[in-house]
Amino acid sequence: MTAIAAQALTWYDEHARDLPWRSPDATPWGILVSEVMLQQTPVVRVLPAWLNWLDKWPTPAHLAADTPAEAIRAWNRLGYPRRALRLHACATALVSQHEGQVPDAVDALLALPGIGAYTARAVAAFAFGRREPVVDVNVRRFVARAVTGLADGGAATTPADFALVETLLPAEDAPRVSAAFMELGALVCVARSPRCADCPVVRTCAWRAAGQPAAEGPGRRPQGYAGTDRQVRGLMMALLRDARDPVPLRTLDAVWPDEVQRRRALAGLVEDGLAYEVGAGLYSLPV
DNA sequence: TAAGCGTGGTT
DNA sequence: TAACCAAGCTT
């Protein structure tokens, strides 16, 4: 095993958070749900939603038997409600194509709605113990610093990222090493103020040795939210989620002053399958 | 390939 | 306080 993997494992044994989807009792379905919920949403907000979701839909068949609208409601305010829609579609695909079971092969996982390069490998590793490089933003940052000597992992995940992480994984216990890398990136090797004093690989960290140079190139594009279509969509989705009956257009219209933007936002929601016009000027979640 | 997609906590 | 950040996916 590489030194970095061994050090990360030792640290993880002592410092790993006790998260329910890491429990030996967690099912592949529970782990898959956690991974989808954790796409761009912090752990603290996922926790209650995950517990409620698994209580309500303990298997893919339970979710597939319910409506997309209920999935979107249970999603609550986790953000990016398309993920709820895709998770429902994923459950349906699991029932129709995989006998209601979560597959253990990366290729099969990648073919499911809402499951991309990261999530497919995370499920293969954490639910089935497979040796797959699990590369999220935390792992990319940790490996970029500790191994490559750069301040961050760059704009997007590349095939080279998977290849590099793969070389760090031991033959045995690879999923725990991946979890350790992720946890280090999430708790110690964080983006803004890394806690190098608490890091198990600080003595060999390439970024540290190079004097912690700043990130190269232009930073990420501003992620502005106020005044965007996303904000308008979010306001409309909140109304649709909380309504038991179809919502009149004029009620949706009340969420935002600009008519052009309102029209665009609602059309986008309908286009994405998050909203349906169930009657003349009446909208609801997909049923 | 880069833009679009929610929401809320932290600095 | 505005900007940053968060277990990405899809087109």
mmCIF file of C-alpha atoms (C1' of nucleotides) in Angstrom:
data_model
loop_
_atom_site.group_PDB
_atom_site.id
_atom_site.type_symbol
_atom_site.label_atom_id
_atom_site.label_comp_id
_atom_site.label_asym_id
_atom_site.label_seq_id
_atom_site.Cartn_x
_atom_site.Cartn_y
_atom_site.Cartn_z
ATOM 1 C CA MET A 1 0.000 0.000 0.000
ATOM 2 C CA THR A 2 1.231 3.508 -0.734
ATOM 3 C CA ALA A 3 2.289 5.615 2.224
ATOM 4 C CA ILE A 4 -0.404 8.177 1.494
ATOM 5 C CA ALA A 5 -3.126 5.521 1.534
ATOM 6 C CA ALA A 6 -1.831 4.001 4.757
ATOM 7 C CA GLN A 7 -1.648 7.379 6.485
ATOM 8 C CA ALA A 8 -5.093 8.343 5.272
ATOM 9 C CA LEU A 9 -6.544 5.059 6.561
ATOM 10 C CA THR A 10 -4.984 5.463 9.984
ATOM 11 C CA TRP A 11 -6.378 8.977 10.213
ATOM 12 C CA TYR A 12 -9.798 7.858 8.972
ATOM 13 C CA ASP A 13 -10.054 5.124 11.586
ATOM 14 C CA GLU A 14 -9.961 7.789 14.258
ATOM 15 C CA HIS A 15 -11.682 10.757 12.639
ATOM 16 C CA ALA A 16 -14.360 9.466 10.283
ATOM 17 C CA ARG A 17 -17.797 10.915 10.883
ATOM 18 C CA ASP A 18 -20.433 8.420 11.931
ATOM 19 C CA LEU A 19 -22.805 8.813 8.976
ATOM 20 C CA PRO A 20 -25.759 6.458 8.604
ATOM 21 C CA TRP A 21 -24.997 5.523 4.991
ATOM 22 C CA ARG A 22 -21.595 4.304 6.202
ATOM 23 C CA SER A 23 -23.234 1.890 8.635
ATOM 24 C CA PRO A 24 -22.850 -1.852 7.935
ATOM 25 C CA ASP A 25 -26.654 -1.875 7.849
ATOM 26 C CA ALA A 26 -26.812 0.508 4.897
ATOM 27 C CA THR A 27 -28.160 -1.114 1.741
ATOM 28 C CA PRO A 28 -26.850 -0.458 -1.795
ATOM 29 C CA TRP A 29 -30.066 1.481 -2.404
ATOM 30 C CA GLY A 30 -29.489 3.595 0.699
ATOM 31 C CA ILE A 31 -25.933 4.276 -0.382
ATOM 32 C CA LEU A 32 -27.052 5.197 -3.898
ATOM 33 C CA VAL A 33 -29.657 7.594 -2.493
ATOM 34 C CA SER A 34 -27.059 9.196 -0.244
ATOM 35 C CA GLU A 35 -24.669 9.720 -3.140
ATOM 36 C CA VAL A 36 -27.312 11.405 -5.270
ATOM 37 C CA MET A 37 -28.438 13.629 -2.403
ATOM 38 C CA LEU A 38 -24.836 14.570 -1.686
ATOM 39 C CA GLN A 39 -24.274 15.829 -5.226
ATOM 40 C CA GLN A 40 -23.646 19.498 -4.454
ATOM 41 C CA THR A 41 -25.520 19.421 -1.140
ATOM 42 C CA PRO A 42 -23.746 19.470 2.263
ATOM 43 C CA VAL A 43 -23.924 16.475 4.613
ATOM 44 C CA VAL A 44 -25.795 18.312 7.377
ATOM 45 C CA ARG A 45 -28.703 19.075 5.072
ATOM 46 C CA VAL A 46 -28.759 15.590 3.556
ATOM 47 C CA LEU A 47 -28.965 13.742 6.871
ATOM 48 C CA PRO A 48 -32.650 14.333 7.776
ATOM 49 C CA ALA A 49 -33.802 14.033 4.169
ATOM 50 C CA TRP A 50 -31.980 10.700 3.758
ATOM 51 C CA LEU A 51 -33.462 9.234 6.937
ATOM 52 C CA ASN A 52 -36.949 10.259 5.890
ATOM 53 C CA TRP A 53 -36.459 9.010 2.312
ATOM 54 C CA LEU A 54 -35.253 5.547 3.324
ATOM 55 C CA ASP A 55 -38.012 5.266 5.902
ATOM 56 C CA LYS A 56 -40.569 6.084 3.230
ATOM 57 C CA TRP A 57 -39.012 4.145 0.361
ATOM 58 C CA PRO A 58 -36.736 1.401 1.754
ATOM 59 C CA THR A 59 -36.278 -0.200 -1.675
ATOM 60 C CA PRO A 60 -36.304 0.982 -5.306
ATOM 61 C CA ALA A 61 -39.659 -0.772 -5.770
ATOM 62 C CA HIS A 62 -41.235 1.310 -3.023
ATOM 63 C CA LEU A 63 -40.154 4.533 -4.714
ATOM 64 C CA ALA A 64 -41.071 3.344 -8.202
ATOM 65 C CA ALA A 65 -44.588 2.601 -6.953
ATOM 66 C CA ASP A 66 -45.015 6.195 -5.826
ATOM 67 C CA THR A 67 -45.311 9.332 -7.946
ATOM 68 C CA PRO A 68 -42.517 11.661 -9.042
ATOM 69 C CA ALA A 69 -44.460 14.415 -7.254
ATOM 70 C CA GLU A 70 -44.019 12.643 -3.927
ATOM 71 C CA ALA A 71 -40.300 12.237 -4.624
ATOM 72 C CA ILE A 72 -39.994 15.955 -5.317
ATOM 73 C CA ARG A 73 -41.894 16.752 -2.121
ATOM 74 C CA ALA A 74 -39.672 14.452 -0.043
ATOM 75 C CA TRP A 75 -36.669 16.081 -1.671
ATOM 76 C CA ASN A 76 -37.829 19.239 0.058
ATOM 77 C CA ARG A 77 -35.206 21.980 -0.138
ATOM 78 C CA LEU A 78 -32.104 19.971 -0.966
ATOM 79 C CA GLY A 79 -31.804 21.908 -4.206
ATOM 80 C CA TYR A 80 -31.553 20.820 -7.839
ATOM 81 C CA PRO A 81 -34.945 19.052 -7.782
ATOM 82 C CA ARG A 82 -34.121 17.415 -11.126
ATOM 83 C CA ARG A 83 -32.120 15.014 -8.964
ATOM 84 C CA ALA A 84 -35.336 13.885 -7.257
ATOM 85 C CA LEU A 85 -36.959 13.316 -10.626
ATOM 86 C CA ARG A 86 -33.960 11.336 -11.856
ATOM 87 C CA LEU A 87 -33.804 9.315 -8.649
ATOM 88 C CA HIS A 88 -37.418 8.327 -9.211
ATOM 89 C CA ALA A 89 -36.579 7.418 -12.826
ATOM 90 C CA CYS A 90 -33.583 5.502 -11.511
ATOM 91 C CA ALA A 91 -35.819 3.472 -9.195
ATOM 92 C CA THR A 92 -38.115 2.708 -12.096
ATOM 93 C CA ALA A 93 -35.162 1.562 -14.201
ATOM 94 C CA LEU A 94 -33.875 -0.623 -11.362
ATOM 95 C CA VAL A 95 -37.258 -2.339 -11.140
ATOM 96 C CA SER A 96 -37.706 -2.794 -14.886
ATOM 97 C CA GLN A 97 -34.135 -3.669 -15.831
ATOM 98 C CA HIS A 98 -32.389 -4.971 -12.706
ATOM 99 C CA GLU A 99 -35.082 -6.860 -10.820
ATOM 100 C CA GLY A 100 -35.288 -4.083 -8.281
ATOM 101 C CA GLN A 101 -31.629 -4.437 -7.287
ATOM 102 C CA VAL A 102 -28.782 -1.946 -7.536
ATOM 103 C CA PRO A 103 -26.177 -3.318 -9.971
ATOM 104 C CA ASP A 104 -22.545 -3.572 -8.865
ATOM 105 C CA ALA A 105 -20.894 -2.865 -12.233
ATOM 106 C CA VAL A 106 -19.810 0.673 -13.108
ATOM 107 C CA ASP A 107 -21.110 0.387 -16.679
ATOM 108 C CA ALA A 108 -24.569 -0.655 -15.518
ATOM 109 C CA LEU A 109 -24.629 2.098 -12.915
ATOM 110 C CA LEU A 110 -23.560 4.721 -15.459
ATOM 111 C CA ALA A 111 -26.558 3.822 -17.605
ATOM 112 C CA LEU A 112 -28.983 4.819 -14.828
ATOM 113 C CA PRO A 113 -30.603 8.278 -14.725
ATOM 114 C CA GLY A 114 -28.732 10.785 -12.593
ATOM 115 C CA ILE A 115 -25.726 8.501 -12.108
ATOM 116 C CA GLY A 116 -22.499 9.914 -13.540
ATOM 117 C CA ALA A 117 -18.790 9.129 -13.368
ATOM 118 C CA TYR A 118 -18.449 9.939 -9.687
ATOM 119 C CA THR A 119 -21.651 8.381 -8.361
ATOM 120 C CA ALA A 120 -21.291 5.151 -10.346
ATOM 121 C CA ARG A 121 -17.871 4.469 -8.849
ATOM 122 C CA ALA A 122 -18.906 5.613 -5.380
ATOM 123 C CA VAL A 123 -21.768 3.089 -5.377
ATOM 124 C CA ALA A 124 -19.582 0.327 -6.823
ATOM 125 C CA ALA A 125 -16.974 0.988 -4.136
ATOM 126 C CA PHE A 126 -19.019 1.799 -1.052
ATOM 127 C CA ALA A 127 -21.966 -0.547 -1.632
ATOM 128 C CA PHE A 128 -20.124 -3.475 -3.196
ATOM 129 C CA GLY A 129 -16.511 -3.135 -2.069
ATOM 130 C CA ARG A 130 -15.166 -2.832 -5.577
ATOM 131 C CA ARG A 131 -11.763 -1.280 -6.257
ATOM 132 C CA GLU A 132 -12.773 1.763 -8.317
ATOM 133 C CA PRO A 133 -11.269 5.261 -8.226
ATOM 134 C CA VAL A 134 -13.855 7.460 -6.495
ATOM 135 C CA VAL A 135 -13.070 11.002 -7.583
ATOM 136 C CA ASP A 136 -15.081 13.905 -6.304
ATOM 137 C CA VAL A 137 -14.067 17.502 -5.658
ATOM 138 C CA ASN A 138 -12.626 16.586 -2.253
ATOM 139 C CA VAL A 139 -10.461 13.784 -3.633
ATOM 140 C CA ARG A 140 -9.295 15.938 -6.528
ATOM 141 C CA ARG A 141 -8.250 18.722 -4.200
ATOM 142 C CA PHE A 142 -6.537 16.409 -1.721
ATOM 143 C CA VAL A 143 -4.620 14.525 -4.414
ATOM 144 C CA ALA A 144 -3.786 17.705 -6.323
ATOM 145 C CA ARG A 145 -2.168 19.100 -3.206
ATOM 146 C CA ALA A 146 -0.620 16.029 -1.632
ATOM 147 C CA VAL A 147 0.685 14.433 -4.833
ATOM 148 C CA THR A 148 0.752 16.951 -7.686
ATOM 149 C CA GLY A 149 1.561 20.070 -5.680
ATOM 150 C CA LEU A 150 -1.243 22.226 -7.032
ATOM 151 C CA ALA A 151 -3.688 24.265 -4.972
ATOM 152 C CA ASP A 152 -6.810 22.578 -6.360
ATOM 153 C CA GLY A 153 -7.972 19.879 -8.724
ATOM 154 C CA GLY A 154 -8.798 22.153 -11.645
ATOM 155 C CA ALA A 155 -12.081 22.956 -13.306
ATOM 156 C CA ALA A 156 -13.337 19.504 -14.257
ATOM 157 C CA THR A 157 -12.609 15.855 -13.530
ATOM 158 C CA THR A 158 -10.444 14.318 -16.244
ATOM 159 C CA PRO A 159 -9.523 10.734 -17.136
ATOM 160 C CA ALA A 160 -6.074 11.544 -15.747
ATOM 161 C CA ASP A 161 -7.674 12.186 -12.347
ATOM 162 C CA PHE A 162 -9.184 8.699 -12.301
ATOM 163 C CA ALA A 163 -5.885 7.199 -13.435
ATOM 164 C CA LEU A 164 -3.886 8.981 -10.756
ATOM 165 C CA VAL A 165 -6.272 8.084 -7.939
ATOM 166 C CA GLU A 166 -6.328 4.491 -9.166
ATOM 167 C CA THR A 167 -2.571 4.256 -8.626
ATOM 168 C CA LEU A 168 -3.077 5.261 -4.994
ATOM 169 C CA LEU A 169 -5.613 2.543 -4.209
ATOM 170 C CA PRO A 170 -4.419 -0.640 -2.508
ATOM 171 C CA ALA A 171 -5.480 -4.094 -3.689
ATOM 172 C CA GLU A 172 -7.427 -4.587 -0.463
ATOM 173 C CA ASP A 173 -9.528 -2.017 1.345
ATOM 174 C CA ALA A 174 -9.702 0.350 -1.631
ATOM 175 C CA PRO A 175 -13.189 1.674 -0.717
ATOM 176 C CA ARG A 176 -12.022 2.678 2.748
ATOM 177 C CA VAL A 177 -9.041 4.481 1.261
ATOM 178 C CA SER A 178 -11.373 6.365 -1.072
ATOM 179 C CA ALA A 179 -13.616 7.265 1.856
ATOM 180 C CA ALA A 180 -10.539 8.444 3.750
ATOM 181 C CA PHE A 181 -9.413 10.664 0.863
ATOM 182 C CA MET A 182 -12.889 12.159 0.622
ATOM 183 C CA GLU A 183 -13.093 12.718 4.355
ATOM 184 C CA LEU A 184 -9.676 14.389 4.426
ATOM 185 C CA GLY A 185 -10.752 16.685 1.608
ATOM 186 C CA ALA A 186 -14.001 17.473 3.391
ATOM 187 C CA LEU A 187 -12.652 18.024 6.912
ATOM 188 C CA VAL A 188 -8.921 18.845 6.733
ATOM 189 C CA CYS A 189 -7.727 19.610 3.210
ATOM 190 C CA VAL A 190 -10.559 22.082 2.678
ATOM 191 C CA ALA A 191 -10.698 24.686 -0.052
ATOM 192 C CA ARG A 192 -10.163 27.956 1.779
ATOM 193 C CA SER A 193 -8.331 27.430 5.056
ATOM 194 C CA PRO A 194 -6.720 23.972 5.072
ATOM 195 C CA ARG A 195 -5.953 22.565 8.496
ATOM 196 C CA CYS A 196 -2.501 21.286 7.632
ATOM 197 C CA ALA A 197 -1.612 20.895 11.303
ATOM 198 C CA ASP A 198 -4.193 18.117 11.510
ATOM 199 C CA CYS A 199 -3.243 16.430 8.241
ATOM 200 C CA PRO A 200 -1.688 12.947 8.308
ATOM 201 C CA VAL A 201 0.307 13.528 5.103
ATOM 202 C CA VAL A 202 1.584 17.033 5.814
ATOM 203 C CA ARG A 203 5.210 15.890 5.944
ATOM 204 C CA THR A 204 5.140 14.639 2.351
ATOM 205 C CA CYS A 205 2.568 17.031 0.877
ATOM 206 C CA ALA A 206 3.838 18.360 -2.469
ATOM 207 C CA TRP A 207 1.795 21.535 -2.232
ATOM 208 C CA ARG A 208 3.148 22.229 1.233
ATOM 209 C CA ALA A 209 6.708 21.587 0.033
ATOM 210 C CA ALA A 210 6.173 24.050 -2.812
ATOM 211 C CA GLY A 211 5.125 26.766 -0.364
ATOM 212 C CA GLN A 212 1.369 26.385 -0.911
ATOM 213 C CA PRO A 213 1.228 28.313 -4.200
ATOM 214 C CA ALA A 214 -2.102 29.884 -5.109
ATOM 215 C CA ALA A 215 -4.375 28.323 -7.713
ATOM 216 C CA GLU A 216 -3.414 28.917 -11.328
ATOM 217 C CA GLY A 217 -5.560 30.480 -13.990
ATOM 218 C CA PRO A 218 -8.949 32.115 -13.696
ATOM 219 C CA GLY A 219 -11.059 31.056 -10.777
ATOM 220 C CA ARG A 220 -14.468 29.613 -11.185
ATOM 221 C CA ARG A 221 -17.037 31.750 -12.926
ATOM 222 C CA PRO A 222 -19.220 33.691 -10.549
ATOM 223 C CA GLN A 223 -22.027 31.479 -9.376
ATOM 224 C CA GLY A 224 -24.520 34.288 -8.993
ATOM 225 C CA TYR A 225 -28.001 33.327 -7.920
ATOM 226 C CA ALA A 226 -29.997 36.442 -7.076
ATOM 227 C CA GLY A 227 -32.007 37.520 -10.074
ATOM 228 C CA THR A 228 -31.291 34.421 -12.152
ATOM 229 C CA ASP A 229 -33.755 32.023 -13.713
ATOM 230 C CA ARG A 230 -32.630 29.524 -11.111
ATOM 231 C CA GLN A 231 -33.981 31.706 -8.366
ATOM 232 C CA VAL A 232 -37.305 32.117 -10.156
ATOM 233 C CA ARG A 233 -37.543 28.380 -10.784
ATOM 234 C CA GLY A 234 -36.773 27.753 -7.127
ATOM 235 C CA LEU A 235 -39.557 30.065 -6.012
ATOM 236 C CA MET A 236 -42.055 28.408 -8.330
ATOM 237 C CA MET A 237 -41.001 24.906 -7.287
ATOM 238 C CA ALA A 238 -41.481 25.855 -3.636
ATOM 239 C CA LEU A 239 -45.081 26.812 -4.424
ATOM 240 C CA LEU A 240 -45.757 23.637 -6.391
ATOM 241 C CA ARG A 241 -44.179 21.445 -3.699
ATOM 242 C CA ASP A 242 -46.228 22.940 -0.916
ATOM 243 C CA ALA A 243 -49.547 22.906 -2.786
ATOM 244 C CA ARG A 244 -51.842 19.894 -2.652
ATOM 245 C CA ASP A 245 -53.984 21.180 -5.498
ATOM 246 C CA PRO A 246 -52.951 22.532 -8.905
ATOM 247 C CA VAL A 247 -51.576 26.062 -8.742
ATOM 248 C CA PRO A 248 -53.087 28.814 -10.890
ATOM 249 C CA LEU A 249 -50.704 30.636 -13.187
ATOM 250 C CA ARG A 250 -51.465 33.930 -11.474
ATOM 251 C CA THR A 251 -50.231 32.468 -8.187
ATOM 252 C CA LEU A 252 -46.979 31.411 -9.821
ATOM 253 C CA ASP A 253 -46.781 34.837 -11.422
ATOM 254 C CA ALA A 254 -46.777 36.461 -8.000
ATOM 255 C CA VAL A 255 -43.301 35.124 -7.200
ATOM 256 C CA TRP A 256 -41.437 37.419 -9.592
ATOM 257 C CA PRO A 257 -41.980 40.832 -11.181
ATOM 258 C CA ASP A 258 -40.416 40.286 -14.614
ATOM 259 C CA GLU A 259 -42.887 38.594 -16.928
ATOM 260 C CA VAL A 260 -40.369 37.517 -19.551
ATOM 261 C CA GLN A 261 -38.258 35.812 -16.934
ATOM 262 C CA ARG A 262 -41.279 34.204 -15.304
ATOM 263 C CA ARG A 263 -42.396 32.780 -18.614
ATOM 264 C CA ARG A 264 -38.925 31.442 -19.332
ATOM 265 C CA ALA A 265 -38.610 29.869 -15.890
ATOM 266 C CA LEU A 266 -41.966 28.114 -16.022
ATOM 267 C CA ALA A 267 -41.352 26.898 -19.569
ATOM 268 C CA GLY A 268 -38.042 25.517 -18.363
ATOM 269 C CA LEU A 269 -39.684 23.656 -15.484
ATOM 270 C CA VAL A 270 -42.239 22.141 -17.864
ATOM 271 C CA GLU A 271 -39.488 21.290 -20.335
ATOM 272 C CA ASP A 272 -37.553 19.532 -17.565
ATOM 273 C CA GLY A 273 -40.604 17.564 -16.459
ATOM 274 C CA LEU A 274 -40.690 19.226 -13.052
ATOM 275 C CA ALA A 275 -44.033 20.923 -13.702
ATOM 276 C CA TYR A 276 -47.116 19.989 -15.724
ATOM 277 C CA GLU A 277 -49.973 22.077 -17.022
ATOM 278 C CA VAL A 278 -52.867 19.951 -15.826
ATOM 279 C CA GLY A 279 -55.551 22.336 -17.040
ATOM 280 C CA ALA A 280 -55.908 25.772 -18.544
ATOM 281 C CA GLY A 281 -53.481 27.893 -16.534
ATOM 282 C CA LEU A 282 -53.193 25.258 -13.785
ATOM 283 C CA TYR A 283 -49.857 23.703 -12.853
ATOM 284 C CA SER A 284 -48.759 20.834 -10.630
ATOM 285 C CA LEU A 285 -45.827 18.572 -9.940
ATOM 286 C CA PRO A 286 -45.525 15.530 -12.248
ATOM 287 C CA VAL A 287 -47.794 12.660 -11.205
ATOM 288 C "C1'" DT B 1 -16.694 22.033 -23.358
ATOM 289 C "C1'" DA B 2 -18.978 25.080 -20.882
ATOM 290 C "C1'" DA B 3 -23.176 26.543 -19.240
ATOM 291 C "C1'" DG B 4 -27.259 25.622 -16.590
ATOM 292 C "C1'" DC B 5 -29.216 23.767 -12.681
ATOM 293 C "C1'" DG B 6 -31.171 25.206 -5.916
ATOM 294 C "C1'" DT B 7 -30.367 26.206 -1.548
ATOM 295 C "C1'" DG B 8 -28.282 27.763 2.521
ATOM 296 C "C1'" DG B 9 -24.274 28.187 5.525
ATOM 297 C "C1'" DT B 10 -19.653 30.437 6.092
ATOM 298 C "C1'" DT B 11 -16.164 34.023 5.658
ATOM 299 C "C1'" DT C 1 -21.860 41.863 2.765
ATOM 300 C "C1'" DA C 2 -20.931 39.845 -1.313
ATOM 301 C "C1'" DA C 3 -18.494 36.058 -2.567
ATOM 302 C "C1'" DC C 4 -17.424 31.592 -1.845
ATOM 303 C "C1'" DC C 5 -18.409 26.889 -1.222
ATOM 304 C "C1'" DA C 6 -20.861 22.276 -1.163
ATOM 305 C "C1'" DA C 7 -19.924 13.627 -2.049
ATOM 306 C "C1'" DG C 8 -22.052 16.374 -9.912
ATOM 307 C "C1'" DC C 9 -25.044 15.430 -13.940
ATOM 308 C "C1'" DT C 10 -26.739 16.578 -18.403
ATOM 309 C "C1'" DT C 11 -26.827 18.587 -22.816
#
